Amino acid sequence: MPRSFLVKKYFSNKKPNYSELESQTDQRYAVVPLHDSVVPMLVWGSSALPLAFTPAPPSPPSPPGPLDLSSPSSSSSSSSGEEDDCRTSDPPSPDPDSDRSQCSQCGKPCGSPAGLSRHQLTHCTPGPQTTGAASTAARAAFHCKHCPKEYTSLGALKMHIRSHTLPCVCGTCGKAFSRPWLLRGHIRTHTGERPFSCPHCNRAFADRSNLRAHLQTHSEVKKYQCGTCSRTFSRMSLLHKHTLSGCCPSA
DNA sequence: CTGGGGAAGGGGCCC
DNA sequence: GGGGCCCCTTCCCCA
């Protein structure tokens, strides 16, 4: 599932204020779809943000086989790209003071060497463009044995593999999930628990993201705007549907 | 057809 | 390094 059209911009590094979602005055996000025919703009507050997106060129395929986590000696090699890889949610940083702990792959300032080290675990492997022992070690790839994905760290790979092994099983219906919190969210569908309430109406939701989407329905200016007719939508999927329905045949 | 709700997936970051 | 929570998205279904 491609997520590379999302480019997150960090203007603050913590805790969202959900009341902001109704009266957006900051522009924290940029939405950049890959769909050729769609050039949506994010309307986050008063102005729209038309954005360009340049997909990274595909990396050459790599020959090494998948990593079998059941084998303790697995540690891997090589590298390659994959359609969803090598992206980052963070824009390059303009902060010169963060050079010492700035990610060499995405430019993100990480605050400290430790932060940089941790951040780098999140990068999937780029192409085989580097040489030298240090670079080779830094870009070692860990391949998923279940799919073509590969990661630069065992930790990242393990996290990914959970999406294949689905270790969290619902005791009520037996449905399995990759993460404990996904299971908890699912369990709410059995219990009916809805801890996220809308401040504007009596609705409550089991999922915070669904509340967030709901809050858009209370907003006059929706988050996603059609680049051609300027109509706004509460969800990207609605904008996409709108575009596919023929509003913007050439856009 | 459109808009909204429900459910779920998955990467990133913090503790 | 792992757990928990963040964020975002998509898909499906229904009014």
Coordinates of C-alpha atoms (C1' of nucleotides) in Angstrom, one line a residue:
Chain A
M1 CA 0.0 0.0 0.0
P2 CA 1.7 3.1 -1.2
R3 CA 2.2 5.8 1.4
S4 CA 4.8 7.7 -0.4
F5 CA 2.4 10.4 -1.4
L6 CA 2.4 11.6 2.1
V7 CA 5.0 14.1 3.1
K8 CA 4.8 15.1 6.7
K9 CA 6.0 18.5 7.8
Y10 CA 6.9 18.9 11.4
F11 CA 6.3 22.3 12.8
S12 CA 6.1 21.1 16.3
N13 CA 7.4 17.9 17.7
K14 CA 4.7 16.8 19.9
K15 CA 1.2 16.1 20.9
P16 CA -1.5 17.2 18.6
N17 CA -4.2 19.5 19.8
Y18 CA -7.4 18.1 18.4
S19 CA -9.2 21.4 18.9
E20 CA -7.0 22.7 16.2
L21 CA -8.5 20.3 13.8
E22 CA -11.7 22.2 13.7
S23 CA -10.1 25.6 13.1
Q24 CA -6.9 24.9 11.4
T25 CA -4.6 27.8 11.5
D26 CA -1.3 26.0 11.0
Q27 CA -0.1 24.2 8.0
R28 CA 1.5 21.1 9.3
Y29 CA 0.9 18.8 6.5
A30 CA 1.4 18.6 2.9
V31 CA -0.4 16.0 0.8
V32 CA 1.2 14.9 -2.3
P33 CA -0.6 12.2 -4.2
L34 CA 1.2 10.1 -6.8
H35 CA -1.9 9.8 -8.9
D36 CA -0.9 11.3 -12.2
S37 CA -4.2 12.9 -12.8
V38 CA -4.6 14.4 -9.4
V39 CA -2.9 17.5 -8.1
P40 CA -4.6 18.0 -4.9
M41 CA -3.6 20.7 -2.5
L42 CA -3.8 20.6 1.2
V43 CA -6.0 23.2 2.7
W44 CA -4.9 23.5 6.2
G45 CA -6.0 26.8 7.5
S46 CA -6.3 29.7 5.2
S47 CA -4.1 28.8 2.3
A48 CA -3.8 25.9 -0.1
L49 CA -0.5 24.3 -0.7
P50 CA 0.0 23.0 -4.2
L51 CA 2.9 20.7 -4.1
A52 CA 5.1 18.9 -6.4
F53 CA 6.4 15.5 -6.0
T54 CA 9.3 13.9 -7.6
P55 CA 9.3 10.1 -7.1
A56 CA 12.7 8.6 -6.5
P57 CA 14.0 6.6 -9.4
P58 CA 13.7 2.9 -9.0
S59 CA 16.7 1.2 -7.7
P60 CA 18.1 -1.9 -9.4
P61 CA 17.0 -5.2 -8.0
S62 CA 19.1 -7.1 -5.6
P63 CA 19.9 -10.8 -5.7
P64 CA 20.2 -11.8 -2.1
G65 CA 17.6 -14.0 -0.6
P66 CA 15.2 -13.2 2.1
L67 CA 16.1 -13.1 5.7
D68 CA 14.9 -16.0 7.8
L69 CA 14.4 -14.6 11.3
S70 CA 14.1 -18.1 12.6
S71 CA 17.7 -18.5 11.9
P72 CA 19.8 -16.7 14.5
S73 CA 22.7 -16.2 12.3
S74 CA 20.9 -14.2 9.7
S75 CA 22.4 -10.8 9.1
S76 CA 22.4 -9.7 5.7
S77 CA 23.8 -8.0 2.8
S78 CA 23.3 -6.1 -0.2
S79 CA 20.6 -3.6 -0.9
S80 CA 18.0 -2.6 -3.3
G81 CA 15.0 -0.5 -3.6
E82 CA 11.3 -1.3 -3.7
E83 CA 8.4 0.7 -4.7
D84 CA 7.6 1.9 -1.3
D85 CA 11.1 2.2 0.0
C86 CA 13.6 4.9 0.6
R87 CA 11.1 7.6 1.3
T88 CA 11.0 9.7 4.4
S89 CA 8.3 11.6 6.1
D90 CA 10.7 14.3 7.1
P91 CA 11.8 17.1 4.9
P92 CA 15.5 18.0 4.6
S93 CA 16.5 20.2 7.4
P94 CA 17.8 23.7 6.8
D95 CA 19.3 23.8 10.2
P96 CA 23.1 24.0 10.0
D97 CA 23.6 23.5 13.6
S98 CA 22.3 20.0 13.4
D99 CA 24.9 18.7 11.0
R100 CA 26.6 16.6 13.5
S101 CA 23.4 14.5 14.0
Q102 CA 21.8 15.1 10.7
C103 CA 20.7 12.0 8.8
S104 CA 22.8 11.6 5.7
Q105 CA 19.9 10.0 3.9
C106 CA 17.1 12.4 4.4
G107 CA 18.7 15.3 6.0
K108 CA 16.6 15.1 9.2
P109 CA 18.2 16.7 12.2
C110 CA 18.1 14.2 15.0
G111 CA 19.3 16.2 17.9
S112 CA 22.0 13.9 19.0
P113 CA 24.1 11.1 17.7
A114 CA 21.9 8.6 19.6
G115 CA 18.9 10.1 18.0
L116 CA 20.5 9.9 14.6
S117 CA 21.4 6.3 15.2
R118 CA 17.8 5.5 16.1
H119 CA 16.4 7.5 13.2
Q120 CA 18.6 5.7 10.7
L121 CA 17.0 2.5 11.7
T122 CA 13.9 3.7 10.1
H123 CA 15.4 4.0 6.6
C124 CA 14.9 1.2 4.2
T125 CA 17.9 0.4 2.2
P126 CA 18.7 2.7 -0.7
G127 CA 20.5 1.5 -3.8
P128 CA 23.9 -0.1 -4.0
Q129 CA 25.5 3.2 -4.7
T130 CA 28.0 3.2 -1.8
T131 CA 31.3 1.7 -1.5
G132 CA 33.7 1.3 1.4
A133 CA 33.5 -0.8 4.6
A134 CA 31.7 1.9 6.6
S135 CA 29.1 2.6 4.0
T136 CA 28.6 -1.1 3.4
A137 CA 28.0 -1.7 7.1
A138 CA 25.7 1.2 7.4
R139 CA 23.6 0.1 4.4
A140 CA 23.5 -3.6 5.1
A141 CA 20.0 -4.9 4.1
F142 CA 17.7 -7.2 6.1
H143 CA 15.4 -8.9 3.7
C144 CA 11.9 -10.0 4.6
K145 CA 11.4 -13.6 3.8
H146 CA 7.7 -13.1 3.1
C147 CA 7.9 -10.2 0.7
P148 CA 10.4 -8.1 -1.3
K149 CA 10.9 -5.5 1.4
E150 CA 14.2 -5.0 3.0
Y151 CA 15.4 -2.8 5.8
T152 CA 18.7 -1.4 7.1
S153 CA 18.2 -2.8 10.6
L154 CA 17.0 -6.0 12.1
G155 CA 14.7 -4.1 14.4
A156 CA 12.9 -2.5 11.5
L157 CA 12.6 -5.8 9.7
K158 CA 11.2 -7.5 12.8
M159 CA 8.6 -4.8 13.1
H160 CA 7.7 -5.3 9.5
I161 CA 7.6 -9.1 9.8
R162 CA 4.9 -8.7 12.4
S163 CA 2.6 -7.6 9.6
H164 CA 3.1 -11.1 8.2
T165 CA 3.1 -13.2 11.3
L166 CA 0.2 -11.3 13.0
P167 CA 1.1 -12.3 16.6
C168 CA -1.8 -10.5 18.3
V169 CA -4.9 -12.6 18.2
C170 CA -8.3 -11.5 19.3
G171 CA -9.6 -13.8 22.0
T172 CA -13.2 -13.2 21.0
C173 CA -13.2 -13.7 17.2
G174 CA -9.7 -15.0 16.5
K175 CA -8.8 -12.3 14.1
A176 CA -5.0 -11.6 14.2
F177 CA -3.2 -8.3 14.1
S178 CA 0.4 -7.1 13.8
R179 CA 0.4 -4.8 16.7
P180 CA -1.1 -5.0 20.2
W181 CA -2.7 -1.6 19.9
L182 CA -4.4 -2.7 16.6
L183 CA -5.8 -5.6 18.5
R184 CA -7.0 -3.2 21.3
G185 CA -8.7 -1.1 18.7
H186 CA -10.3 -4.2 17.3
I187 CA -11.5 -5.3 20.7
R188 CA -13.4 -2.0 21.0
T189 CA -15.5 -3.2 18.1
H190 CA -16.6 -6.1 20.4
T191 CA -16.9 -4.0 23.6
G192 CA -18.4 -1.0 22.0
E193 CA -16.0 1.3 23.8
R194 CA -15.7 4.7 22.2
P195 CA -13.2 6.8 24.1
F196 CA -12.8 9.5 21.5
S197 CA -15.6 12.0 21.7
C198 CA -16.5 14.8 19.3
P199 CA -16.6 18.2 21.1
H200 CA -19.2 19.5 18.7
C201 CA -21.7 16.7 18.7
N202 CA -22.6 13.7 20.7
R203 CA -20.7 11.3 18.5
A204 CA -17.9 9.2 19.9
F205 CA -15.4 7.0 18.1
A206 CA -13.4 4.0 18.9
D207 CA -10.5 5.3 16.8
R208 CA -8.8 8.6 17.1
S209 CA -8.2 8.9 13.4
N210 CA -11.9 8.4 12.8
L211 CA -12.6 11.2 15.2
R212 CA -10.2 13.4 13.3
A213 CA -11.9 12.6 10.1
H214 CA -15.2 13.3 11.7
L215 CA -14.0 16.7 12.9
Q216 CA -13.5 17.6 9.3
T217 CA -17.2 17.3 8.8
H218 CA -17.7 20.2 11.3
S219 CA -15.2 22.4 9.4
E220 CA -16.4 24.7 6.7
V221 CA -13.1 24.5 4.9
K222 CA -12.1 20.9 4.2
K223 CA -8.6 19.7 4.2
Y224 CA -8.3 18.5 0.7
Q225 CA -9.0 20.7 -2.3
C226 CA -9.5 20.0 -5.9
G227 CA -6.8 21.8 -7.9
T228 CA -9.2 22.4 -10.7
C229 CA -12.5 23.4 -9.2
S230 CA -11.3 24.4 -5.8
R231 CA -14.0 22.3 -4.2
T232 CA -12.8 21.0 -0.8
F233 CA -13.2 17.6 0.7
S234 CA -12.9 16.2 4.2
R235 CA -10.9 13.2 3.0
M236 CA -8.3 12.5 0.4
S237 CA -10.3 9.5 -0.7
L238 CA -13.3 11.8 -1.5
L239 CA -11.1 14.1 -3.4
H240 CA -9.8 11.2 -5.3
K241 CA -13.3 9.9 -6.1
H242 CA -14.2 13.4 -7.2
T243 CA -11.3 13.6 -9.6
L244 CA -12.0 10.1 -11.0
S245 CA -15.6 11.1 -11.5
G246 CA -14.5 13.5 -14.2
C247 CA -14.2 16.9 -12.6
C248 CA -10.7 17.3 -13.6
P249 CA -10.2 15.3 -16.8
S250 CA -6.9 16.9 -17.7
A251 CA -5.6 17.9 -14.3
Chain B
dC1 C1' -23.1 9.7 -6.8
dT2 C1' -21.5 11.7 -2.7
dG3 C1' -20.3 12.0 2.0
dG4 C1' -19.4 10.0 6.3
dG5 C1' -18.5 6.2 9.6
dG6 C1' -16.1 1.9 10.9
dA7 C1' -12.3 -0.8 10.7
dA8 C1' -7.8 -1.8 9.7
dG9 C1' -2.8 -1.4 8.0
dG10 C1' 1.8 0.3 8.6
dG11 C1' 5.8 3.5 9.2
dG12 C1' 7.8 6.9 12.6
dC13 C1' 8.8 8.6 17.1
dC14 C1' 9.1 8.6 22.1
dC15 C1' 9.8 6.3 26.5
Chain C
dG1 C1' 15.3 -3.1 21.5
dG2 C1' 10.5 -3.4 22.4
dG3 C1' 6.1 -1.5 23.6
dG4 C1' 3.0 2.0 23.0
dC5 C1' 1.2 5.6 20.7
dC6 C1' 1.5 8.9 17.1
dC7 C1' 0.2 9.9 12.4
dC8 C1' -1.6 9.0 8.0
dT9 C1' -4.0 6.3 4.6
dT10 C1' -7.3 3.0 2.3
dC11 C1' -11.2 0.0 1.9
dC12 C1' -15.8 -1.1 2.6
dC13 C1' -20.4 -0.2 3.6
dC14 C1' -24.3 2.6 4.2
dA15 C1' -27.5 6.7 4.2

